[in-house]
Amino acid sequence: MDDGTHRPFSPFPSLPPTRRPVPRPRVPEPRRAPRWRAAAVALSTVLTAALLNGCGAGAQGGDGGRRTTATSVRGFPVTVDNCGVSTTYDEPPSRVVTIHQHPAELMLALGLKDRMAGTAFPDSAVLPAYRKDFEAVPRLADKEPSFETVLEAEPDFVYGGYGSAFAENEGRSRKAFADAGIDTYLNREYCGKDRVSMDDTYDEIRTIGTIFGVPERADALIAGLKRRIRATGEAVEGAPAVPVFVYDSGDKSAFTAGGKGLGSEIIRLAGGRNVFADLDAVFGDVSWEQVVARRPEVIAIYDYRGSGSVEQKKRYLLSQPALADVPAVKNRRFVVLPLTATLVGVRPPYAVEDLARALHPERFR
């Protein structure tokens, strides 16, 4: 999928997506009610006025004016700044469309299935704990849906995972949604950050919990994910760090995870060492000669739609004579990580555990 980062030519049938975040200018957007609600709101206002006038009575304030019957939602209004867009929420969103899988899983992890009006672009198997709920959410499209398709779901909030969720050239800009009275939120990984860490996953969960009025659920979820990472760290404590090379894509050069990305932190927490941790970027290209020189013992293959199958990637690595003496290739030590497992959301702590079990199987027997 296209998420903003240049990737090299791929030897596989489909050109892989890109994933470098693009900074967005600050464009304050007020919260508006979606247009589809306008008629309902107007009708509700008329009926309320008629009811009050018909009864001929109402609670009176000390100044003789009629008190409002509206009650504020606890914790609201709340203002959230996201990728240069400031939005004030008077109440939690009630009809949400998620574009890309990791926002959908985060919503489900916070127990917000009842707020989800639709989702789109699943790109890996859903975590087992959320599979049943995920299947119950209407799927709007196998890839990014059109602007019109999103509008048909009548959302008041759209949550995008990659920058391509709000692709202006496809008519899905955040401004277009704002003009339709629909609030938007983009995963913080694509807010022009030059470094992404596990703390970003916790901040993302905390922010979404705030927007939806469930901060206690967010805190509980974060605590559980931290416990998972802590337990994994205890299991691999003292084990020698295993050199790991991340293979995302590429043939003329290798597109890999650099030292400023969440992928590198996942490797470290799992008891490994990213052999390209010195690459000063979230992702970047390296030469195959560099891969050979750094002698990784394990290759973590990123799996996602559009990048060629895992088996294609394995065959490519095994077919290159220059890589024959690389320990990971020679011993066929490949670990598969869904790309979604390395993105800001609920999955990275699970990826830490899964990778640790592959790097240090003796510690989990």
Coordinates of C-alpha atoms in Angstrom, one line a residue:
M1 CA 0.0 0.0 0.0
D2 CA 1.1 3.6 -0.6
D3 CA 1.9 5.3 2.7
G4 CA 4.5 7.9 1.6
T5 CA 7.9 6.3 1.5
H6 CA 9.9 5.5 -1.7
R7 CA 10.7 1.8 -2.0
P8 CA 13.1 0.3 -4.5
F9 CA 12.2 -1.8 -7.6
S10 CA 10.9 -5.2 -6.5
P11 CA 11.6 -8.5 -8.1
F12 CA 8.0 -9.5 -7.4
P13 CA 4.9 -9.1 -9.5
S14 CA 3.5 -6.2 -7.4
L15 CA 5.4 -3.1 -6.6
P16 CA 5.4 -2.7 -2.8
P17 CA 3.9 0.3 -1.1
T18 CA 5.9 3.0 0.5
R19 CA 6.0 4.2 4.1
R20 CA 7.8 7.4 4.8
P21 CA 5.6 9.9 6.7
V22 CA 5.0 13.3 5.0
P23 CA 4.6 16.4 7.3
R24 CA 1.3 18.2 7.0
P25 CA 0.7 21.9 7.6
R26 CA -1.3 22.9 10.6
V27 CA -4.9 23.5 9.5
P28 CA -7.3 24.0 12.4
E29 CA -10.6 22.3 11.8
P30 CA -13.7 22.9 14.0
R31 CA -15.8 19.9 14.8
R32 CA -19.0 19.9 12.7
A33 CA -21.9 17.6 12.6
P34 CA -22.0 15.5 9.4
R35 CA -24.4 16.7 6.7
W36 CA -26.3 13.5 6.9
R37 CA -27.3 14.4 10.4
A38 CA -28.5 17.9 9.5
A39 CA -32.1 16.9 8.8
A40 CA -32.3 14.8 11.9
V41 CA -30.9 17.6 14.1
A42 CA -33.3 20.1 12.6
L43 CA -36.3 17.7 13.1
S44 CA -35.2 17.1 16.7
T45 CA -34.9 20.8 17.4
V46 CA -38.5 21.4 16.1
L47 CA -39.9 18.6 18.1
T48 CA -38.2 19.7 21.3
A49 CA -39.4 23.2 20.9
A50 CA -43.0 22.0 20.2
L51 CA -42.9 19.8 23.2
L52 CA -41.7 22.6 25.5
N53 CA -44.2 25.1 24.1
G54 CA -47.0 22.6 24.2
C55 CA -46.4 21.8 27.9
G56 CA -46.2 25.4 28.7
A57 CA -43.6 24.8 31.4
G58 CA -39.9 24.5 31.8
A59 CA -37.2 24.8 34.5
Q60 CA -36.5 28.4 35.2
G61 CA -33.2 29.9 36.0
G62 CA -32.6 32.6 38.6
D63 CA -32.7 35.2 35.8
G64 CA -36.1 33.9 34.6
G65 CA -34.5 32.3 31.5
R66 CA -35.3 28.7 30.5
R67 CA -32.5 26.2 31.4
T68 CA -31.1 24.1 28.7
T69 CA -32.1 20.4 28.8
A70 CA -28.7 19.3 27.3
T71 CA -26.2 17.7 29.5
S72 CA -22.4 17.7 28.8
V73 CA -20.6 14.4 28.4
R74 CA -18.1 13.7 31.2
G75 CA -14.6 14.7 30.1
F76 CA -15.8 16.7 27.2
P77 CA -15.3 19.0 25.3
V78 CA -11.7 17.8 24.5
T79 CA -9.3 19.3 21.9
V80 CA -6.9 17.0 20.1
D81 CA -4.0 18.1 17.8
N82 CA -3.2 15.5 15.2
C83 CA -0.7 16.0 12.3
G84 CA -1.3 19.7 12.3
V85 CA -5.1 19.5 12.5
S86 CA -6.8 20.7 15.7
T87 CA -10.2 19.3 16.5
T88 CA -12.5 20.0 19.4
Y89 CA -14.9 17.1 20.3
D90 CA -18.0 18.0 22.2
E91 CA -18.8 14.3 22.6
P92 CA -17.3 11.0 21.5
P93 CA -17.7 10.0 17.9
S94 CA -20.5 7.5 17.4
R95 CA -20.1 6.2 13.8
V96 CA -16.5 5.5 12.8
V97 CA -14.9 4.3 9.6
T98 CA -11.4 2.9 9.9
I99 CA -9.1 2.8 6.8
H100 CA -6.3 0.2 7.2
Q101 CA -6.2 -2.6 9.6
H102 CA -4.2 -1.3 12.6
P103 CA -6.7 1.5 13.4
A104 CA -9.5 -1.1 13.3
E105 CA -7.7 -3.5 15.7
L106 CA -7.0 -0.6 18.1
M107 CA -10.7 0.4 18.1
L108 CA -11.6 -3.2 18.9
A109 CA -9.0 -3.5 21.6
L110 CA -10.6 -0.6 23.3
G111 CA -14.0 -2.3 23.2
L112 CA -15.4 0.2 20.6
K113 CA -17.0 -2.3 18.1
D114 CA -20.4 -0.7 18.6
R115 CA -19.0 2.6 17.3
M116 CA -17.6 1.1 14.0
A117 CA -19.7 1.8 10.9
G118 CA -17.2 0.3 8.5
T119 CA -13.6 -0.6 7.9
A120 CA -11.4 -1.1 4.8
F121 CA -8.1 -2.5 3.6
P122 CA -7.3 -5.5 5.8
D123 CA -3.7 -6.5 4.9
S124 CA -2.9 -9.4 7.3
A125 CA -4.6 -11.9 9.5
V126 CA -6.4 -10.2 12.4
L127 CA -5.2 -10.9 15.9
P128 CA -7.2 -13.9 17.2
A129 CA -8.7 -12.0 20.1
Y130 CA -10.3 -9.5 17.7
R131 CA -11.1 -11.7 14.7
K132 CA -14.8 -12.3 15.5
D133 CA -15.5 -8.7 16.2
F134 CA -13.6 -7.6 13.1
E135 CA -15.6 -9.9 10.9
A136 CA -18.8 -8.3 12.2
V137 CA -17.8 -4.8 11.1
P138 CA -19.0 -4.0 7.5
R139 CA -16.1 -4.1 5.0
L140 CA -16.3 -1.1 2.7
A141 CA -13.5 -2.0 0.4
D142 CA -10.5 -4.4 0.0
K143 CA -8.3 -1.4 -0.5
E144 CA -8.7 2.3 0.4
P145 CA -12.4 3.1 -0.3
S146 CA -13.5 6.0 -2.4
F147 CA -14.7 9.2 -0.7
E148 CA -18.2 8.5 -1.8
T149 CA -18.1 5.0 -0.3
V150 CA -17.0 6.4 3.0
L151 CA -19.8 8.9 3.0
E152 CA -22.4 6.2 2.3
A153 CA -21.4 4.7 5.7
E154 CA -22.6 8.0 7.3
P155 CA -19.6 8.4 9.7
D156 CA -18.9 11.3 12.0
F157 CA -15.2 10.2 12.3
V158 CA -12.6 8.6 9.9
Y159 CA -9.5 7.0 11.4
G160 CA -6.7 6.4 8.9
G161 CA -3.7 4.1 9.4
Y162 CA -1.4 5.2 6.6
G163 CA -1.0 8.6 5.0
S164 CA -2.7 7.2 1.9
A165 CA -6.0 7.0 3.9
F166 CA -6.4 10.7 3.2
A167 CA -4.9 10.9 -0.3
E168 CA -5.8 14.2 -1.8
N169 CA -5.3 13.0 -5.4
E170 CA -8.0 10.4 -4.7
G171 CA -10.4 12.9 -3.3
R172 CA -10.1 11.7 0.3
S173 CA -8.2 14.7 1.8
R174 CA -8.9 15.6 5.4
K175 CA -10.2 18.9 4.2
A176 CA -12.8 17.1 2.0
F177 CA -14.0 15.2 5.0
A178 CA -14.1 18.3 7.1
D179 CA -16.1 20.1 4.5
A180 CA -18.6 17.2 4.7
G181 CA -18.8 17.7 8.5
I182 CA -16.7 14.6 9.3
D183 CA -13.8 14.6 11.7
T184 CA -10.6 12.7 10.8
Y185 CA -7.6 11.3 12.7
L186 CA -4.3 10.0 11.1
N187 CA -2.1 7.5 12.9
R188 CA 0.7 9.6 14.5
E189 CA 3.4 7.5 12.7
Y190 CA 2.5 9.6 9.6
C191 CA 2.7 13.0 11.2
G192 CA 6.2 13.7 9.8
K193 CA 8.0 12.0 12.7
D194 CA 11.6 11.2 12.2
R195 CA 11.7 8.6 15.0
V196 CA 9.0 6.2 16.0
S197 CA 9.1 4.2 19.3
M198 CA 7.0 2.0 21.5
D199 CA 6.0 5.2 23.4
D200 CA 4.2 6.3 20.3
T201 CA 2.0 3.2 20.5
Y202 CA 1.0 4.0 24.0
D203 CA 0.4 7.7 23.1
E204 CA -1.8 6.6 20.2
I205 CA -3.9 4.3 22.4
R206 CA -4.2 7.0 25.0
T207 CA -5.3 9.7 22.5
I208 CA -7.9 7.4 20.9
G209 CA -9.2 6.6 24.4
T210 CA -9.5 10.3 25.1
I211 CA -11.4 11.0 21.9
F212 CA -13.9 8.2 22.5
G213 CA -14.3 8.9 26.2
V214 CA -12.8 5.7 27.4
P215 CA -9.5 6.7 29.1
E216 CA -9.8 4.0 31.7
R217 CA -9.9 1.3 29.0
A218 CA -6.9 2.9 27.3
D219 CA -4.9 2.9 30.5
A220 CA -5.8 -0.8 31.1
L221 CA -4.9 -1.8 27.6
I222 CA -1.5 0.0 27.9
A223 CA -0.8 -1.7 31.2
G224 CA -1.5 -5.1 29.7
L225 CA 0.7 -4.5 26.7
K226 CA 3.5 -3.3 29.0
R227 CA 3.2 -6.4 31.0
R228 CA 3.5 -8.5 27.9
I229 CA 6.7 -6.8 26.9
R230 CA 8.1 -7.0 30.5
A231 CA 7.4 -10.8 30.6
T232 CA 9.2 -11.3 27.3
G233 CA 12.2 -9.2 28.5
E234 CA 12.4 -11.4 31.6
A235 CA 12.4 -14.5 29.5
V236 CA 15.3 -13.4 27.2
E237 CA 17.3 -11.6 29.9
G238 CA 21.0 -12.5 29.7
A239 CA 20.7 -14.2 26.3
P240 CA 23.2 -13.0 23.7
A241 CA 21.6 -10.5 21.2
V242 CA 20.9 -12.2 17.9
P243 CA 21.9 -10.2 14.8
V244 CA 18.8 -9.6 12.7
F245 CA 18.3 -8.2 9.2
V246 CA 14.9 -6.9 8.2
Y247 CA 14.0 -7.6 4.6
D248 CA 11.1 -5.5 3.5
S249 CA 11.6 -5.6 -0.3
G250 CA 14.0 -4.9 -3.1
D251 CA 16.5 -6.6 -5.4
K252 CA 19.1 -4.1 -6.7
S253 CA 19.3 -3.0 -3.1
A254 CA 17.6 -4.0 0.1
F255 CA 14.9 -1.9 1.7
T256 CA 15.2 -2.4 5.5
A257 CA 14.3 -1.1 8.9
G258 CA 16.7 1.6 10.2
G259 CA 17.5 2.6 13.7
K260 CA 14.8 5.2 14.1
G261 CA 11.8 3.0 13.6
L262 CA 9.6 0.9 15.8
G263 CA 10.9 -2.3 14.0
S264 CA 14.4 -1.8 15.4
E265 CA 13.0 -1.4 18.9
I266 CA 10.9 -4.5 18.5
I267 CA 14.1 -6.4 17.7
R268 CA 16.0 -5.0 20.7
L269 CA 13.1 -5.8 23.1
A270 CA 13.0 -9.4 21.7
G271 CA 16.6 -10.0 22.5
G272 CA 18.0 -9.2 19.1
R273 CA 20.2 -6.6 17.4
N274 CA 19.2 -4.8 14.2
V275 CA 22.3 -5.1 12.0
F276 CA 21.3 -1.7 10.5
A277 CA 20.5 0.1 13.7
D278 CA 23.0 2.7 12.6
L279 CA 20.9 3.6 9.6
D280 CA 19.7 7.1 10.5
A281 CA 16.1 6.6 9.3
V282 CA 12.9 4.7 10.0
F283 CA 13.4 2.9 6.7
G284 CA 16.1 3.0 4.0
D285 CA 18.1 1.3 1.3
V286 CA 21.3 -0.7 1.9
S287 CA 23.5 -2.6 -0.5
W288 CA 23.6 -6.4 -0.5
E289 CA 27.3 -6.1 0.1
Q290 CA 26.5 -4.4 3.4
V291 CA 24.1 -7.2 4.3
V292 CA 26.8 -9.8 3.6
A293 CA 29.4 -7.9 5.7
R294 CA 27.1 -7.7 8.7
R295 CA 26.4 -11.4 8.7
P296 CA 22.8 -11.5 10.2
E297 CA 21.9 -14.8 11.9
V298 CA 18.2 -14.2 11.4
I299 CA 16.2 -12.5 8.6
A300 CA 12.9 -11.0 9.6
I301 CA 10.7 -10.8 6.5
Y302 CA 8.0 -8.2 6.5
D303 CA 4.7 -9.5 5.0
Y304 CA 2.0 -7.3 3.6
R305 CA -0.2 -7.0 0.5
G306 CA 1.5 -5.8 -2.7
S307 CA 5.1 -6.8 -1.8
G308 CA 5.1 -10.3 -3.1
S309 CA 4.5 -13.4 -1.0
V310 CA 6.7 -14.6 1.8
E311 CA 7.6 -17.6 -0.2
Q312 CA 8.7 -15.4 -3.1
K313 CA 10.9 -13.4 -0.8
K314 CA 12.5 -16.5 0.6
R315 CA 13.1 -18.0 -2.8
Y316 CA 14.8 -14.7 -3.9
L317 CA 17.1 -14.6 -0.9
L318 CA 18.0 -18.3 -1.2
S319 CA 18.7 -17.9 -4.9
Q320 CA 21.3 -15.2 -4.6
P321 CA 24.9 -16.7 -4.7
A322 CA 26.3 -13.6 -3.0
L323 CA 24.1 -14.4 0.1
A324 CA 24.9 -18.1 0.3
D325 CA 27.4 -17.7 3.2
V326 CA 25.2 -15.3 5.2
P327 CA 24.4 -17.3 8.4
A328 CA 20.7 -16.6 8.2
V329 CA 20.5 -17.7 4.6
K330 CA 22.8 -20.7 5.0
N331 CA 20.8 -21.9 8.0
R332 CA 17.4 -20.8 6.5
R333 CA 16.5 -18.8 9.7
F334 CA 13.6 -16.7 8.5
V335 CA 11.0 -15.1 10.7
V336 CA 7.9 -13.6 9.3
L337 CA 6.4 -10.4 10.7
P338 CA 3.2 -8.9 9.4
L339 CA 3.9 -5.3 8.6
T340 CA 0.9 -4.4 10.8
A341 CA 2.8 -5.9 13.7
T342 CA 5.5 -3.2 13.4
L343 CA 3.1 -0.2 13.1
V344 CA 1.9 2.1 15.8
G345 CA -1.1 0.3 17.4
V346 CA -1.8 -2.7 19.6
R347 CA 0.4 -5.2 17.7
P348 CA 4.0 -4.2 18.5
P349 CA 4.1 -5.8 22.0
Y350 CA 2.8 -9.1 20.4
A351 CA 5.5 -8.8 17.8
V352 CA 8.1 -8.5 20.5
E353 CA 6.9 -11.8 22.0
D354 CA 6.6 -13.6 18.7
L355 CA 10.1 -12.5 17.6
A356 CA 11.7 -13.4 20.9
R357 CA 10.3 -16.9 20.6
A358 CA 11.9 -17.2 17.2
L359 CA 15.3 -15.7 18.3
H360 CA 15.5 -17.6 21.6
P361 CA 13.3 -20.7 21.4
E362 CA 15.2 -22.3 24.3
R363 CA 13.9 -19.6 26.6
F364 CA 10.2 -20.5 25.9
R365 CA 10.2 -24.2 26.3

